[in-house]
């Protein structure tokens, strides 16, 4: 059996195939789209609540939007125009409160709500007596129902218009009743100032039919094992049990035919099944711009006209300063780009024939003046004549200076800054040094012969001088004995 190789196998990179660009219909483009994100502290229940809110806003929302901590609100604002996003809902959790901000893209206003209570969709469905979930109902937008938003106050009108504009409008002349499968109920309590949000799915059941026939029409096939004939099932249908009783107030006359036995101009019963989530919230404030504008309404803070005017002037001044800084930065960027282009044109501009421009000639002349003739042979000769010995290589090694800053040479010019005098071969340099060293030693020997026998400074005088120094320094033999005696006398005298 062949062993598997341990060499790692890398996946081959496949060529990316771009999807064909298909133009969306005008109805989908013009429909309001939403972003639902969360900010602040992390919590599993808040993450689940945001997902339930996205499911409620389907199909015109980003259901699988992934937000991270490094993402900011400005990032989503920049993407809003590309994805036709009209509103953004932000769940923000802090150590004190949980808030919901509904923002009209891209320039506001911003409505901030404080969440008092909320219940997740899974808890609502699990606590229902008769659970009903239909995934087909999330393919169409829900119907918005507003209750008690007609009171006094501009903030109520702004809330009502904001909630209505978050969902696509309904055209009564073209709407199909089969598309209305969900509804969102928003009820305002003027006493407590609380807003209750509920989410329901809608089912339609025919009325004034035998229960047995109704079960057959609605495709809920019962157990027919105890009946001998289908006629017995239809006649004894009143003996069958039904969990819900029909409410006469929920009876309506349909204008269009629906499936499951619901015919036009016949009565049918509307039934609502709550599918969650539940939210109870209260309006705290309304800001003019995107989360940082002027406060148009506040629930418990009131300011007089003087304070409002002072804040308005301060904001206007800050806006002017910001515009000035932005204008100045743009001018500086333009100036830098222009300087770069001019420098690039000066350094890289050449004629087609290869001739150097006047600017390049000037630069070359400056380079020649800066470099000059670099030679240290004169200094070496001067050292030999004055000192009488060859200089060390380290003395004049850095005379040519690698630390000298090289002048600028234009690109494309056939010019080099090499010294005019060519370098000597190292072997020739060593032979020249040996010849000069032998010449110096020969000269010293000749000078010593001339000084021989000339008084004190001759060879004999030098030897006598050395001997005298040795005697003076007790370099000769020590006298036998007497040294201890003299040492004893000196010590007795000291005593």
XYZ file of C-alpha atoms in Angstrom:
495
model
C 0.000 0.000 0.000
C 1.409 3.350 -1.004
C 2.022 5.736 1.853
C 0.537 9.162 1.750
C 3.003 11.955 1.321
C 3.412 14.349 4.207
C 3.924 17.245 1.873
C 1.068 19.744 2.366
C -1.326 19.982 -0.517
C -2.458 23.500 -1.243
C -5.777 24.241 -2.848
C -5.640 25.507 -6.359
C -6.869 29.042 -6.725
C -9.838 29.073 -9.031
C -10.614 32.010 -11.233
C -13.396 34.124 -9.785
C -16.438 34.316 -11.991
C -18.315 37.564 -11.684
C -22.066 37.270 -11.465
C -23.971 38.921 -14.290
C -25.210 42.351 -13.355
C -28.987 42.226 -13.422
C -30.980 45.371 -12.982
C -33.434 45.144 -10.108
C -37.029 46.151 -10.689
C -37.992 49.710 -9.773
C -40.401 48.454 -7.095
C -37.576 46.705 -5.224
C -35.160 49.629 -5.611
C -37.676 52.176 -4.350
C -38.826 50.010 -1.441
C -37.399 51.043 1.963
C -34.495 48.836 3.070
C -33.130 48.577 6.595
C -29.917 47.739 8.434
C -30.304 46.196 11.912
C -27.099 46.275 13.971
C -26.095 46.285 17.634
C -23.549 48.334 19.552
C -22.180 48.548 23.083
C -21.846 45.591 25.459
C -22.213 42.072 24.107
C -25.130 39.889 25.165
C -26.562 36.686 23.706
C -30.172 37.774 24.264
C -29.583 41.134 22.527
C -28.004 39.325 19.579
C -31.058 37.074 19.389
C -33.379 40.099 19.633
C -31.609 41.814 16.729
C -31.992 38.660 14.604
C -35.714 38.500 15.429
C -36.067 42.168 14.484
C -34.346 41.480 11.157
C -36.730 38.595 10.514
C -39.652 40.906 11.204
C -38.301 43.451 8.679
C -37.841 40.876 5.903
C -37.574 40.683 2.931
C -36.120 44.200 2.511
C -33.302 43.886 5.043
C -29.811 42.404 5.346
C -30.661 39.153 7.147
C -27.060 37.890 7.296
C -25.326 41.195 7.984
C -22.162 40.684 10.079
C -21.175 43.583 12.271
C -17.935 43.671 14.271
C -16.570 45.830 17.032
C -14.150 47.555 14.691
C -17.044 48.648 12.469
C -18.483 52.088 13.112
C -21.815 53.614 12.238
C -20.113 55.663 9.496
C -19.148 52.433 7.710
C -22.805 51.423 7.390
C -23.783 54.953 6.367
C -21.294 54.862 3.465
C -22.774 51.547 2.268
C -26.375 52.694 2.567
C -26.448 54.395 -0.836
C -25.156 51.313 -2.679
C -27.732 48.968 -1.089
C -30.648 51.465 -1.223
C -30.896 51.501 2.583
C -33.352 54.079 3.912
C -33.401 53.278 7.663
C -31.002 51.860 10.216
C -32.016 50.334 13.561
C -29.292 50.231 16.226
C -29.657 48.232 19.452
C -27.283 49.705 22.029
C -26.665 48.015 25.379
C -24.919 49.851 28.235
C -24.485 49.149 31.930
C -27.669 51.110 32.692
C -30.115 50.915 29.802
C -30.979 49.177 26.535
C -31.922 51.576 23.751
C -33.133 51.370 20.161
C -32.206 54.096 17.673
C -34.102 54.415 14.406
C -32.140 56.568 11.938
C -33.347 57.974 8.639
C -30.498 57.575 6.188
C -28.324 59.362 5.338
C -28.862 62.668 7.232
C -31.407 61.940 9.946
C -33.500 62.520 11.960
C -32.657 60.063 14.732
C -35.288 58.704 17.131
C -34.003 57.190 20.392
C -36.240 54.756 22.317
C -35.647 53.206 25.719
C -36.599 49.507 25.878
C -38.494 48.618 29.072
C -39.397 45.026 28.227
C -38.796 42.585 25.402
C -39.611 38.928 24.676
C -37.823 36.832 22.080
C -39.692 35.124 19.255
C -38.844 31.608 20.440
C -40.364 32.330 23.870
C -43.527 33.784 22.352
C -44.057 30.747 20.101
C -43.285 28.208 22.833
C -45.843 29.777 25.202
C -48.646 29.887 22.603
C -51.508 27.428 23.040
C -51.655 26.694 19.336
C -48.287 27.175 17.680
C -48.288 28.315 14.071
C -45.195 29.145 11.993
C -45.218 29.572 8.222
C -41.894 30.344 6.515
C -43.697 31.395 3.334
C -45.113 34.468 5.047
C -41.635 36.045 5.388
C -41.248 36.346 1.614
C -43.544 39.384 1.540
C -43.484 42.629 3.541
C -45.810 42.947 6.549
C -48.769 45.262 6.959
C -48.285 48.166 9.422
C -51.090 49.000 11.857
C -50.782 52.146 14.024
C -53.003 52.771 17.037
C -53.467 56.041 19.020
C -50.768 58.033 17.182
C -53.174 60.861 16.309
C -52.691 62.901 19.503
C -51.240 66.373 19.873
C -47.536 66.906 19.531
C -45.157 66.973 16.592
C -43.167 64.081 18.010
C -46.181 61.758 17.611
C -46.560 62.709 13.944
C -42.832 62.183 13.378
C -42.976 58.754 15.063
C -45.977 57.717 12.994
C -44.373 58.798 9.703
C -41.106 57.064 10.646
C -42.839 53.749 11.388
C -44.863 53.954 8.175
C -41.844 54.756 6.011
C -39.878 51.786 7.370
C -42.185 49.436 5.410
C -43.185 49.560 1.729
C -46.457 51.384 0.993
C -49.609 49.588 -0.120
C -51.367 50.323 -3.392
C -55.021 49.404 -2.808
C -55.768 49.150 -6.509
C -52.979 46.621 -7.227
C -52.509 44.802 -3.913
C -53.215 41.081 -3.742
C -54.775 39.748 -0.572
C -52.657 36.620 -0.816
C -49.528 38.779 -0.254
C -50.778 40.050 3.139
C -49.608 37.265 5.410
C -48.137 39.247 8.305
C -48.832 42.438 10.231
C -46.907 44.624 12.676
C -48.993 46.345 15.341
C -47.715 49.535 17.061
C -49.945 50.791 19.854
C -49.263 54.039 21.773
C -50.503 54.624 25.323
C -50.889 58.406 25.903
C -50.956 57.994 29.718
C -47.785 55.942 30.228
C -46.209 57.105 26.906
C -45.265 53.499 26.155
C -45.306 51.911 22.710
C -46.170 48.212 22.367
C -44.816 46.405 19.290
C -46.397 43.095 18.302
C -45.823 40.830 15.302
C -48.550 38.488 13.961
C -49.104 36.092 11.082
C -52.522 36.214 9.367
C -54.649 33.242 8.359
C -58.067 33.310 6.674
C -60.684 30.604 7.364
C -64.080 30.331 5.633
C -67.234 30.864 7.768
C -70.719 29.225 7.795
C -69.428 25.869 6.712
C -69.852 22.514 8.310
C -66.823 21.596 10.380
C -66.229 18.480 8.391
C -66.385 20.357 5.110
C -64.191 23.095 6.558
C -61.515 20.561 7.444
C -61.625 19.118 3.961
C -61.477 22.566 2.360
C -58.572 23.723 4.482
C -56.655 20.543 3.601
C -56.558 19.299 7.182
C -57.452 15.701 6.356
C -59.062 14.093 9.436
C -59.099 10.427 10.454
C -61.911 8.737 8.462
C -61.396 5.270 9.923
C -64.546 5.356 12.058
C -66.829 6.375 9.169
C -68.219 3.961 6.589
C -68.823 6.606 3.917
C -67.747 10.202 3.231
C -71.418 11.221 3.581
C -71.340 10.165 7.226
C -68.332 12.429 7.791
C -70.110 15.424 6.226
C -73.395 14.876 8.066
C -71.769 14.226 11.470
C -69.204 16.983 11.126
C -70.710 18.881 14.080
C -69.430 16.131 16.358
C -65.809 16.944 15.479
C -63.870 19.104 17.923
C -62.406 22.513 17.043
C -59.896 24.329 19.193
C -60.883 27.894 18.388
C -64.311 29.455 18.267
C -65.121 31.936 15.526
C -65.385 35.579 16.593
C -68.099 37.494 14.783
C -66.084 40.705 14.903
C -63.316 39.034 12.916
C -65.648 38.145 10.030
C -64.950 40.015 6.797
C -66.205 39.910 3.217
C -63.355 39.200 0.821
C -62.925 41.174 -2.393
C -60.699 38.557 -4.032
C -60.583 34.794 -4.197
C -58.167 33.059 -1.848
C -57.168 29.452 -1.530
C -58.541 27.003 1.014
C -62.213 27.752 0.261
C -62.087 31.544 0.742
C -64.114 32.913 -2.155
C -64.875 36.486 -3.143
C -68.021 38.132 -1.691
C -68.206 35.448 0.974
C -67.547 35.789 4.642
C -64.273 34.611 6.095
C -62.702 34.773 9.509
C -59.313 36.431 10.126
C -57.092 34.831 12.731
C -53.848 36.267 14.129
C -51.033 34.083 15.439
C -48.339 35.932 17.369
C -44.861 34.986 16.185
C -42.809 37.594 18.076
C -40.830 39.453 19.115
C -42.581 41.618 21.718
C -41.095 45.019 22.556
C -42.281 47.697 24.982
C -40.430 50.994 24.552
C -40.654 54.734 25.167
C -39.464 57.689 23.117
C -36.595 59.543 24.839
C -35.362 62.141 22.331
C -35.340 63.192 18.687
C -32.192 64.572 17.036
C -32.105 66.614 13.860
C -29.072 64.964 12.229
C -27.356 61.600 12.276
C -27.039 60.879 16.042
C -25.181 64.173 16.721
C -27.535 66.937 15.626
C -29.690 69.425 17.452
C -32.143 67.924 19.965
C -35.663 68.652 18.698
C -37.518 66.808 21.466
C -36.549 65.375 24.853
C -38.767 63.419 27.186
C -37.704 64.882 30.548
C -35.246 67.737 29.813
C -36.616 71.120 28.791
C -34.589 74.215 27.860
C -35.667 77.806 27.415
C -35.269 79.802 24.207
C -32.007 81.481 25.334
C -30.247 78.177 25.987
C -31.507 76.731 22.720
C -30.225 79.756 20.787
C -26.804 79.576 22.487
C -26.485 75.868 21.605
C -27.532 76.593 18.034
C -24.886 79.323 17.647
C -22.218 77.052 19.118
C -23.092 74.264 16.675
C -23.038 76.706 13.755
C -19.576 77.942 14.781
C -18.258 74.399 15.083
C -19.694 73.607 11.646
C -17.945 76.644 10.109
C -14.617 75.741 11.713
C -14.944 72.201 10.438
C -15.613 73.427 6.897
C -12.612 75.775 7.073
C -10.305 72.969 8.208
C -11.603 70.727 5.480
C -11.087 73.439 2.846
C -7.552 74.078 4.092
C -6.694 70.385 3.984
C -7.924 70.147 0.410
C -5.759 73.130 -0.598
C -2.689 71.589 1.064
C -3.262 68.314 -0.750
C -3.551 70.108 -4.089
C -0.356 72.057 -3.366
C 1.560 68.883 -2.491
C 0.387 67.156 -5.643
C 1.460 70.129 -7.739
C 4.923 70.224 -6.102
C 5.356 66.500 -6.771
C 4.451 66.930 -10.411
C 6.878 69.854 -10.815
C 9.702 67.919 -9.141
C 8.981 64.869 -11.287
C 9.024 67.022 -14.416
C 12.372 68.613 -13.473
C 14.115 65.340 -12.648
C 12.818 63.084 -15.414
C 12.220 65.451 -18.340
C 14.479 64.772 -21.335
C 14.326 65.403 -25.027
C 13.705 62.611 -27.488
C 17.237 62.837 -28.907
C 18.799 62.119 -25.524
C 20.303 65.597 -24.957
C 20.570 66.892 -21.412
C 18.391 69.873 -20.555
C 19.655 73.173 -19.148
C 18.543 72.235 -15.673
C 20.526 68.984 -15.865
C 23.623 70.828 -17.098
C 23.425 73.165 -14.134
C 23.155 70.241 -11.751
C 26.147 68.527 -13.363
C 28.247 71.670 -13.013
C 27.407 71.893 -9.316
C 28.368 68.237 -8.940
C 31.780 68.818 -10.504
C 32.456 71.739 -8.203
C 31.443 69.718 -5.183
C 33.628 66.713 -6.012
C 36.825 68.343 -7.382
C 40.103 66.432 -7.615
C 40.295 63.849 -4.887
C 43.968 62.940 -4.428
C 46.124 62.403 -1.345
C 49.468 61.631 -3.060
C 50.784 65.142 -2.342
C 50.080 64.697 1.364
C 51.974 61.396 1.418
C 55.073 62.937 -0.250
C 55.047 65.861 2.155
C 54.903 63.436 5.102
C 57.931 61.462 3.768
C 60.106 64.542 3.243
C 59.355 66.107 6.605
C 59.201 63.058 8.877
C 61.523 60.738 6.973
C 59.249 57.691 7.080
C 56.337 56.280 5.131
C 52.963 57.247 6.545
C 50.502 54.673 7.853
C 47.689 53.682 5.545
C 45.105 54.691 8.165
C 46.145 58.344 8.065
C 45.041 58.971 4.498
C 42.588 56.139 4.087
C 39.489 58.380 4.531
C 40.911 61.339 2.642
C 38.605 60.565 -0.296
C 35.708 60.514 2.153
C 32.962 57.969 1.810
C 30.986 60.289 4.122
C 30.885 63.026 1.512
C 27.347 63.584 0.323
C 27.058 62.642 -3.328
C 25.560 65.302 -5.571
C 22.423 64.638 -7.595
C 22.964 63.146 -11.063
C 20.012 63.418 -13.484
C 18.478 60.157 -14.582
C 19.486 59.093 -18.089
C 22.731 61.144 -18.268
C 25.965 59.285 -19.128
C 28.022 61.094 -16.529
C 30.098 59.623 -13.716
C 31.831 61.311 -10.800
C 34.954 59.086 -10.822
C 38.272 60.767 -9.954
C 40.398 61.775 -12.917
C 43.543 59.960 -11.652
C 43.168 56.169 -11.964
C 43.772 53.962 -8.991
C 47.188 52.294 -8.595
C 47.576 48.581 -8.424
C 48.089 47.265 -4.863
C 51.151 45.248 -5.869
C 52.828 48.287 -7.377
C 52.014 50.281 -4.245
C 53.612 47.650 -2.010
C 56.762 47.506 -4.188
C 57.065 51.287 -4.081
C 56.779 51.261 -0.285
C 59.507 48.593 0.017
C 61.836 50.550 -2.286
C 61.364 53.722 -0.223
C 61.940 51.805 3.029
C 65.245 50.382 1.743
C 66.289 53.812 0.612
C 65.607 55.288 4.070
C 67.550 52.533 5.880
C 70.538 53.018 3.546
C 70.488 56.731 4.220
C 70.509 56.156 7.994
C 73.499 53.767 7.726
C 75.477 56.335 5.750
C 74.763 58.990 8.351
C 75.993 56.658 11.139
C 79.312 56.038 9.325
C 79.883 59.756 8.955
C 79.368 60.260 12.716
C 81.874 57.499 13.689
C 84.796 58.739 15.888
C 83.520 62.310 16.157
C 83.806 63.053 19.942
C 81.012 62.296 22.303
C 78.417 61.846 19.582
C 80.429 59.150 17.750
C 80.081 55.460 18.396
C 82.864 55.476 20.991
C 81.454 58.481 22.754
C 78.014 56.875 22.794
C 79.448 53.732 24.444
C 81.232 55.823 27.109
C 78.088 57.713 27.753
C 76.155 54.478 28.231
C 78.822 53.118 30.623
C 78.773 56.277 32.683
C 75.013 56.015 33.034
C 75.363 52.424 34.184
C 77.872 53.383 36.887
C 75.693 56.211 38.051
C 72.733 53.877 38.293
C 74.834 51.180 40.178
C 74.614 49.020 37.133
C 78.158 47.584 37.734
C 79.316 44.985 40.249
C 78.563 45.628 43.899
C 81.571 45.838 46.310
C 82.153 42.719 48.395
C 81.075 43.171 51.991
C 80.633 46.550 53.613
C 77.071 46.787 52.541
C 75.760 45.217 55.708
C 78.034 47.357 57.864
C 76.992 50.556 56.253
C 73.398 49.487 56.601
C 73.943 48.775 60.291
C 75.584 52.155 60.879
C 72.704 53.935 59.232
C 70.215 52.063 61.344
C 72.157 52.824 64.568
C 72.248 56.494 63.723
C 68.502 56.484 63.255
C 68.014 54.875 66.627
